[in-house]
Amino acid sequence: MAAVNAVPLALRQLGREWRSGELGILLLALTVAVAALTGVGFLVDRIKQSVALQANEVLAADLRLESPREIGDAYEREARRRGLKTARSTSVLSMAQLGEATQLANLRFVSEGYPLRGSIGVADAPFGAPVAVSSGPPRGEAWPDSKLLSTLGGKLGDTVSVGEVSLRVSRVLITRPDQGGGFAELAPSMLVNRADLAAADLLQPGSRASQAVLFAGEPKAVADFQRWLDGARERGQRLLDVKEASPQIQTATDRAGRFLSLASLVAVLLCAVAVAMAARRYVQRHLDSVALLKTLGASRMFTLAVSLVQLLVIAVAASVIGAALGFVAQEWLLRALKGLLRADLPPAGFAPLGLGFLTAIALLAGFALPPLLQLSRVPAIRVLRRDVGAPTPLVWLAFGPAVLAVAFLVWWVVREPRLFAGFTIGLAAFLVVLTAAGWLLVRLAGSLRGTVGVSWRYGVANLSRRRAESIVQIVAFGLGLMVLLLLAVVRNDLLSDWKRSLPADLPNFFFINIPPDVQAEFRMFLEARGAKTARALPMIRARLTQIDGQPIEALKFKDDRGERFAERDQNITWQAELGDDNKIIAGRWWTPADHGKALVSISEEYQQGLGLKLGDRMTFDVAGETFEAEVASVRKIEWDSFQPNFFLVFPPGLLDELAGTWMTSAYLKQGDGKVVAELVRRYPSVSVFDLDDILTQVRGVIDKAALAVQSVFIFTLFAGIVVLLAAVQATRDERRYESAMLRTLGASRGTVARGILAEFSALGLLSGLLAAIGATLAGYFIAREFLEVPYGFEATLWIVGLLGGGLLVAASGWLATRSVLEQPPASTLRGG
Amino acid sequence: MSNKEIVLEAQGLGKEVSSPEGPLAIVRDVSLQVRAGESVAIVGASGAGKSTLLALLAGLDLPTTGRVLLAGQDLNALDEDGRARLRAERVGFVFQSFHLVPALTALENVMLPLELAGRRDARAGAREALERVGLGSRVGHYPRQLSGGEQQRVAIARAFVVRPAVLFADEPTGNLDTATGGRIADLLFDLNAGSGTTIVLVTHDRALAARCGRVCIMEAGQLAPG
Ligand SMILES: Nc1ncnc2c1ncn2[C@@H]1O[C@H](COP(=O)(O)OP(=O)(O)OP(=O)(O)O)[C@@H](O)[C@H]1O
Ligand SMILES: [Mg+2]
């Protein structure tokens, strides 16, 4: 009943309220918050989808079922019934013959439709620049890879025979989506149409074949089908999905996703501060009208309903405008990202609208509702006695909802316990510190009063007189500045780390199985042809048998990784110099005096997986010979340096006799295919891996992420500006009145102006100082714990924090209150 | 007149507030009976406690001691919303500074108490009330488009529109020049005579006080005898 009556009154008042400003700030704050969350939500989602699709290219499908035995066609029927696309790939290890030459090759018979995701890169000559095609060879043709064609000494148009069938070489295979990034496949390969499989007659008992069925379709249909297939598949059939995709891409996406979430969250939190400030001012301005309504007989519920209806209107408007802005922003971004993102992204849904409304409501409920509840408690007697305000609320009532709202939003955005805890605890600690520091400044200001000039005395006196307001403003400004600084720091760290890890001349070819006797010559050959080579390392296969005399079978390891390290053969190496992509984190690297000693340096992953410590004795078996070595150091390896790296490294002079083969990596300019072709002919035993494709993929993801990060940065900047506006506006009426009073009493405009400037500068300086401290600490924490990049201390942060804070706050305070001085005092006093 | 029923009664009313110098009694042992249709002026020096007494009588504030019976209801027995409801139905207010809602037109301001009391005919009633105070042609104007005297007339229309049992006024002519103040007073007493509404007003204006049926003098929180 009360609420029914309240609606028209609330709506009628809305127009006038709008002019008084705080509803505008409220709308602005909520709109920015909604836009940030929905925009980023959209973007992260779509980038993730895009990256997932690209990652799927590594499988040439969304899902892949593999088996060493024949796979029946029941799965494909079911998949097609669900609207999925399917294809088949059968690989057989067999001899390929061209003229007199023969070579063991991995023959891949692929059906029409292959690849379901990604494309095949082909060229007209070995190691040529690839052209993308969307399907495999037609019947009767074969696409050998560069290595195979080079070793067979063939060219386009030649006839190659496999099993009982003869095929015409029509293209050279450079890349295929499912070639994998690892070194699993050592044999060269050749793509053939699956229609030729039966004629080739290669599938005999005992032949080394493996079958794969590929599936792709809408994400939801694929997920449903995956669940079904996981239950239906037979033993020995292996189901592969995106999670097995290239780890570099995964890491880059994860980092980007985390950073974007963090950035959008910060914008939302800043907006929350602005909402709280606007709500405070709303309460101040409505004390009179609520008291009047009560005098006229309105109940408390009625007065509450009036403000709630107004806020609800604002919330709805903010959600619609914010979601629309978020949508436009991400559309614009997607357009900017064109070429990097896939064209066939699913369209945006309506979910962000609900998400935006929820954000607006959560912010209002947390930050505006408590002061409104207090407002409705203002006693009617205020109509006669102006000094009677709203009663002060219980602490938990005033802050509880805000804490809940923030926790809810943080969790909703982050959805990861560790980041949630780190972020909320850090935030709470920072708020406590800021509040304490704000209080301290206000205390200090009192003692400074006697020592400064009249303007500063007036300005500083204002700070201590409005103690609560001053503290609120210092906390708000400090928080705003801190996140802006933090974002700048973290963003720099992130981008420079990515740039550093992926320079343009990153090795794009790996060479393994280089015989020791031609190793030096091989490198010289590469360098003479303009390649930039990385270090060459010997490669020996070894198996761990004992740790500290305990047989490995008897030991338990805390995770799967440990088990795998223990079970599998490892490639080991020996090396005199420590590469600059390696860092010793425990123990020490060997000096020449240590060469020949039974020492080993292990990687951090290896140390953690097996629970090893310095001084542990490890026993290895190399080709039947056992030897023991002591753990001398632990290394942290930057795997994304794309240089040869090993978990286990020994000093020179210990394994020299055992060295089987060597490996190295090199950077070759695109189109230097002839060099590689020549190399393969000259050193037929060497295996070549072309990493260009993977590198391009990783770089693409990182570029996208960087652009997205920049754009989210803009939301946060907007939010920071909204906080400044809200904070300045919060005290504007009061300032206007005071300035009029002072000038009536004879103060010059200059004196009043300097007072205002002094007050805002003091506010800004302290906020800046606190923000710099906070950003340094938080930056360190975030860089180390979540982004896993090294943290670099930056002095500019402090300069920017202090100067920027002081100037920004002083300037905006000045701009927002300047009008105060331009009005004749009489008009202000009359209007007040 | 003495046989009319009592609409407002104060019994041993006291109000104490805490001040830096300890508890301070700003209203002390005030007893008062007001009959239906009476007009009572409360006069006294500034700071004597007149506004405080008025607030207690109208139920805007609660006394520390004693009680107020308004339209037969003990105000102490009602909660805040209960007192608000009673005000909506039986009480009108006129203040020194006119306390109109700036966002609402003159008509909407006058409709407000009717709507709060849940009356159906709010618009027609408000229009009629504005006509009675001579503002029938200004219904669509906002407070800032009206002069001080006109605003006070809107406030009076708003106070009378619910046909209250008691009208409280705190210095209703305090912000107006003598002539305008006189016209406002005419209006108040016309309405008082016409509808039988009881008037309790606080004023420094001797002329206004003199037109009331009874004058109570307040000194240091107490009603002076006489
Ligand atoms: N809540 C309170 N706390 C402290 N002092 C109060 C409070 N309410 C009223 N007073 C004091 O009580 C005294 C009476 O106030 P009141 O407003 O009733 O005076 P008044 O007679 O209406 O004066 P005026 O004619 O100037 O309006 C004043 O000295 C005032 O300062
Ligand atoms: Mg008074």
Short mmCIF file of N, CA, C and O in Angstrom, two decimals, chain A residues 239-292:
data_model
loop_
_atom_site.label_atom_id
_atom_site.label_comp_id
_atom_site.label_asym_id
_atom_site.label_seq_id
_atom_site.Cartn_x
_atom_site.Cartn_y
_atom_site.Cartn_z
N LEU A 239 40.18 -41.31 -25.49
CA LEU A 239 39.42 -40.12 -25.88
C LEU A 239 40.26 -38.87 -25.59
O LEU A 239 40.71 -38.66 -24.48
N LEU A 240 40.49 -38.05 -26.61
CA LEU A 240 41.31 -36.86 -26.44
C LEU A 240 40.45 -35.62 -26.66
O LEU A 240 39.64 -35.58 -27.58
N ASP A 241 40.63 -34.63 -25.80
CA ASP A 241 39.95 -33.37 -26.04
C ASP A 241 40.93 -32.21 -25.92
O ASP A 241 42.13 -32.42 -25.80
N VAL A 242 40.37 -31.00 -25.93
CA VAL A 242 41.21 -29.81 -25.99
C VAL A 242 42.26 -29.73 -24.89
O VAL A 242 43.29 -29.09 -25.06
N LYS A 243 41.95 -30.33 -23.74
CA LYS A 243 42.84 -30.13 -22.60
C LYS A 243 44.24 -30.62 -22.89
O LYS A 243 45.19 -30.22 -22.23
N GLU A 244 44.34 -31.49 -23.89
CA GLU A 244 45.66 -31.99 -24.24
C GLU A 244 46.39 -31.04 -25.18
O GLU A 244 47.49 -31.32 -25.61
N ALA A 245 45.73 -29.93 -25.47
CA ALA A 245 46.30 -29.00 -26.45
C ALA A 245 47.60 -28.38 -25.94
O ALA A 245 47.96 -28.52 -24.79
N SER A 246 48.21 -27.68 -26.83
CA SER A 246 49.52 -27.10 -26.56
C SER A 246 49.56 -26.30 -25.26
O SER A 246 48.77 -25.40 -25.06
N PRO A 247 50.47 -26.65 -24.35
CA PRO A 247 50.49 -25.99 -23.05
C PRO A 247 50.82 -24.51 -23.11
O PRO A 247 50.33 -23.74 -22.30
N GLN A 248 51.62 -24.09 -24.08
CA GLN A 248 51.95 -22.66 -24.16
C GLN A 248 50.70 -21.82 -24.39
O GLN A 248 50.51 -20.79 -23.77
N ILE A 249 49.84 -22.31 -25.29
CA ILE A 249 48.62 -21.56 -25.58
C ILE A 249 47.74 -21.52 -24.34
O ILE A 249 47.19 -20.49 -23.98
N GLN A 250 47.66 -22.66 -23.68
CA GLN A 250 46.85 -22.74 -22.48
C GLN A 250 47.33 -21.73 -21.43
O GLN A 250 46.54 -21.02 -20.84
N THR A 251 48.64 -21.68 -21.23
CA THR A 251 49.18 -20.76 -20.22
C THR A 251 48.87 -19.32 -20.59
O THR A 251 48.44 -18.54 -19.75
N ALA A 252 49.08 -18.99 -21.84
CA ALA A 252 48.85 -17.62 -22.25
C ALA A 252 47.38 -17.24 -22.06
O ALA A 252 47.07 -16.16 -21.56
N THR A 253 46.47 -18.14 -22.42
CA THR A 253 45.06 -17.85 -22.26
C THR A 253 44.70 -17.69 -20.80
O THR A 253 43.95 -16.81 -20.42
N ASP A 254 45.23 -18.58 -19.99
CA ASP A 254 44.95 -18.52 -18.56
C ASP A 254 45.40 -17.19 -17.97
O ASP A 254 44.67 -16.55 -17.24
N ARG A 255 46.59 -16.81 -18.31
CA ARG A 255 47.11 -15.55 -17.80
C ARG A 255 46.22 -14.40 -18.22
O ARG A 255 45.85 -13.55 -17.43
N ALA A 256 45.88 -14.41 -19.48
CA ALA A 256 45.05 -13.32 -20.01
C ALA A 256 43.70 -13.31 -19.31
O ALA A 256 43.23 -12.27 -18.87
N GLY A 257 43.10 -14.48 -19.16
CA GLY A 257 41.79 -14.57 -18.52
C GLY A 257 41.83 -14.04 -17.10
O GLY A 257 41.00 -13.25 -16.68
N ARG A 258 42.86 -14.44 -16.36
CA ARG A 258 43.00 -13.98 -14.98
C ARG A 258 43.16 -12.48 -14.92
O ARG A 258 42.57 -11.80 -14.11
N PHE A 259 44.01 -12.01 -15.78
CA PHE A 259 44.29 -10.58 -15.74
C PHE A 259 43.05 -9.78 -16.10
O PHE A 259 42.74 -8.78 -15.44
N LEU A 260 42.33 -10.23 -17.09
CA LEU A 260 41.12 -9.51 -17.49
C LEU A 260 40.09 -9.51 -16.36
O LEU A 260 39.48 -8.49 -16.07
N SER A 261 39.92 -10.65 -15.73
CA SER A 261 38.97 -10.72 -14.62
C SER A 261 39.37 -9.73 -13.53
O SER A 261 38.56 -8.99 -13.00
N LEU A 262 40.63 -9.76 -13.21
CA LEU A 262 41.16 -8.89 -12.17
C LEU A 262 40.90 -7.43 -12.52
O LEU A 262 40.46 -6.64 -11.69
N ALA A 263 41.17 -7.11 -13.76
CA ALA A 263 41.02 -5.72 -14.18
C ALA A 263 39.56 -5.29 -14.15
O ALA A 263 39.24 -4.20 -13.67
N SER A 264 38.67 -6.17 -14.59
CA SER A 264 37.25 -5.78 -14.59
C SER A 264 36.75 -5.65 -13.15
O SER A 264 35.97 -4.77 -12.83
N LEU A 265 37.26 -6.50 -12.30
CA LEU A 265 36.86 -6.47 -10.90
C LEU A 265 37.26 -5.16 -10.25
O LEU A 265 36.52 -4.58 -9.47
N VAL A 266 38.43 -4.72 -10.57
CA VAL A 266 38.93 -3.48 -10.01
C VAL A 266 38.04 -2.31 -10.43
O VAL A 266 37.68 -1.46 -9.62
N ALA A 267 37.65 -2.31 -11.68
CA ALA A 267 36.73 -1.26 -12.14
C ALA A 267 35.43 -1.32 -11.34
O ALA A 267 34.91 -0.30 -10.90
N VAL A 268 34.94 -2.53 -11.13
CA VAL A 268 33.68 -2.68 -10.40
C VAL A 268 33.83 -2.19 -8.96
O VAL A 268 32.96 -1.50 -8.42
N LEU A 269 34.95 -2.53 -8.32
CA LEU A 269 35.15 -2.10 -6.94
C LEU A 269 35.26 -0.59 -6.83
O LEU A 269 34.72 0.02 -5.91
N LEU A 270 35.93 0.01 -7.77
CA LEU A 270 36.02 1.47 -7.78
C LEU A 270 34.62 2.06 -7.90
O LEU A 270 34.28 3.03 -7.21
N CYS A 271 33.84 1.46 -8.77
CA CYS A 271 32.47 1.97 -8.93
C CYS A 271 31.70 1.82 -7.62
O CYS A 271 30.88 2.67 -7.28
N ALA A 272 31.96 0.75 -6.89
CA ALA A 272 31.29 0.55 -5.62
C ALA A 272 31.60 1.71 -4.68
O ALA A 272 30.73 2.21 -3.96
N VAL A 273 32.85 2.14 -4.67
CA VAL A 273 33.23 3.28 -3.83
C VAL A 273 32.43 4.52 -4.24
O VAL A 273 31.89 5.24 -3.39
N ALA A 274 32.33 4.72 -5.54
CA ALA A 274 31.57 5.88 -6.02
C ALA A 274 30.09 5.76 -5.63
O ALA A 274 29.47 6.75 -5.23
N VAL A 275 29.56 4.55 -5.71
CA VAL A 275 28.16 4.34 -5.32
C VAL A 275 27.96 4.72 -3.85
O VAL A 275 27.02 5.42 -3.49
N ALA A 276 28.90 4.26 -3.01
CA ALA A 276 28.79 4.55 -1.58
C ALA A 276 28.81 6.06 -1.34
O ALA A 276 28.05 6.59 -0.54
N MET A 277 29.69 6.75 -2.04
CA MET A 277 29.79 8.20 -1.86
C MET A 277 28.52 8.90 -2.33
O MET A 277 28.02 9.81 -1.66
N ALA A 278 28.02 8.48 -3.47
CA ALA A 278 26.80 9.10 -3.99
C ALA A 278 25.64 8.84 -3.03
O ALA A 278 24.83 9.73 -2.77
N ALA A 279 25.62 7.63 -2.46
CA ALA A 279 24.53 7.30 -1.54
C ALA A 279 24.61 8.17 -0.29
O ALA A 279 23.60 8.63 0.23
N ARG A 280 25.82 8.40 0.19
CA ARG A 280 26.00 9.28 1.36
C ARG A 280 25.41 10.65 1.07
O ARG A 280 24.73 11.26 1.89
N ARG A 281 25.72 11.16 -0.10
CA ARG A 281 25.26 12.50 -0.42
C ARG A 281 23.73 12.50 -0.59
O ARG A 281 23.05 13.43 -0.16
N TYR A 282 23.24 11.45 -1.19
CA TYR A 282 21.78 11.33 -1.35
C TYR A 282 21.12 11.42 0.02
O TYR A 282 20.14 12.13 0.21
N VAL A 283 21.69 10.69 0.98
CA VAL A 283 21.13 10.72 2.33
C VAL A 283 21.18 12.14 2.90
O VAL A 283 20.19 12.64 3.43
N GLN A 284 22.33 12.79 2.77
CA GLN A 284 22.46 14.15 3.30
C GLN A 284 21.39 15.07 2.72
O GLN A 284 20.78 15.86 3.43
N ARG A 285 21.16 14.94 1.45
CA ARG A 285 20.22 15.85 0.79
C ARG A 285 18.77 15.53 1.09
O ARG A 285 17.90 16.35 0.86
N HIS A 286 18.52 14.32 1.56
CA HIS A 286 17.13 13.92 1.73
C HIS A 286 16.66 13.92 3.17
O HIS A 286 15.53 13.56 3.44
N LEU A 287 17.55 14.32 4.08
CA LEU A 287 17.14 14.34 5.48
C LEU A 287 15.88 15.20 5.64
O LEU A 287 14.92 14.81 6.29
N ASP A 288 15.90 16.39 5.03
CA ASP A 288 14.77 17.31 5.16
C ASP A 288 13.48 16.74 4.59
O ASP A 288 12.44 16.78 5.23
N SER A 289 13.59 16.22 3.36
CA SER A 289 12.34 15.80 2.72
C SER A 289 11.76 14.57 3.43
O SER A 289 10.54 14.42 3.51
N VAL A 290 12.64 13.70 3.94
CA VAL A 290 12.12 12.54 4.67
C VAL A 290 11.44 12.99 5.96
O VAL A 290 10.34 12.53 6.30
N ALA A 291 12.07 13.94 6.67
CA ALA A 291 11.46 14.46 7.90
C ALA A 291 10.11 15.10 7.58
O ALA A 291 9.13 14.92 8.31
N LEU A 292 10.06 15.84 6.50
CA LEU A 292 8.80 16.49 6.12
C LEU A 292 7.71 15.46 5.82
O LEU A 292 6.58 15.57 6.30
#
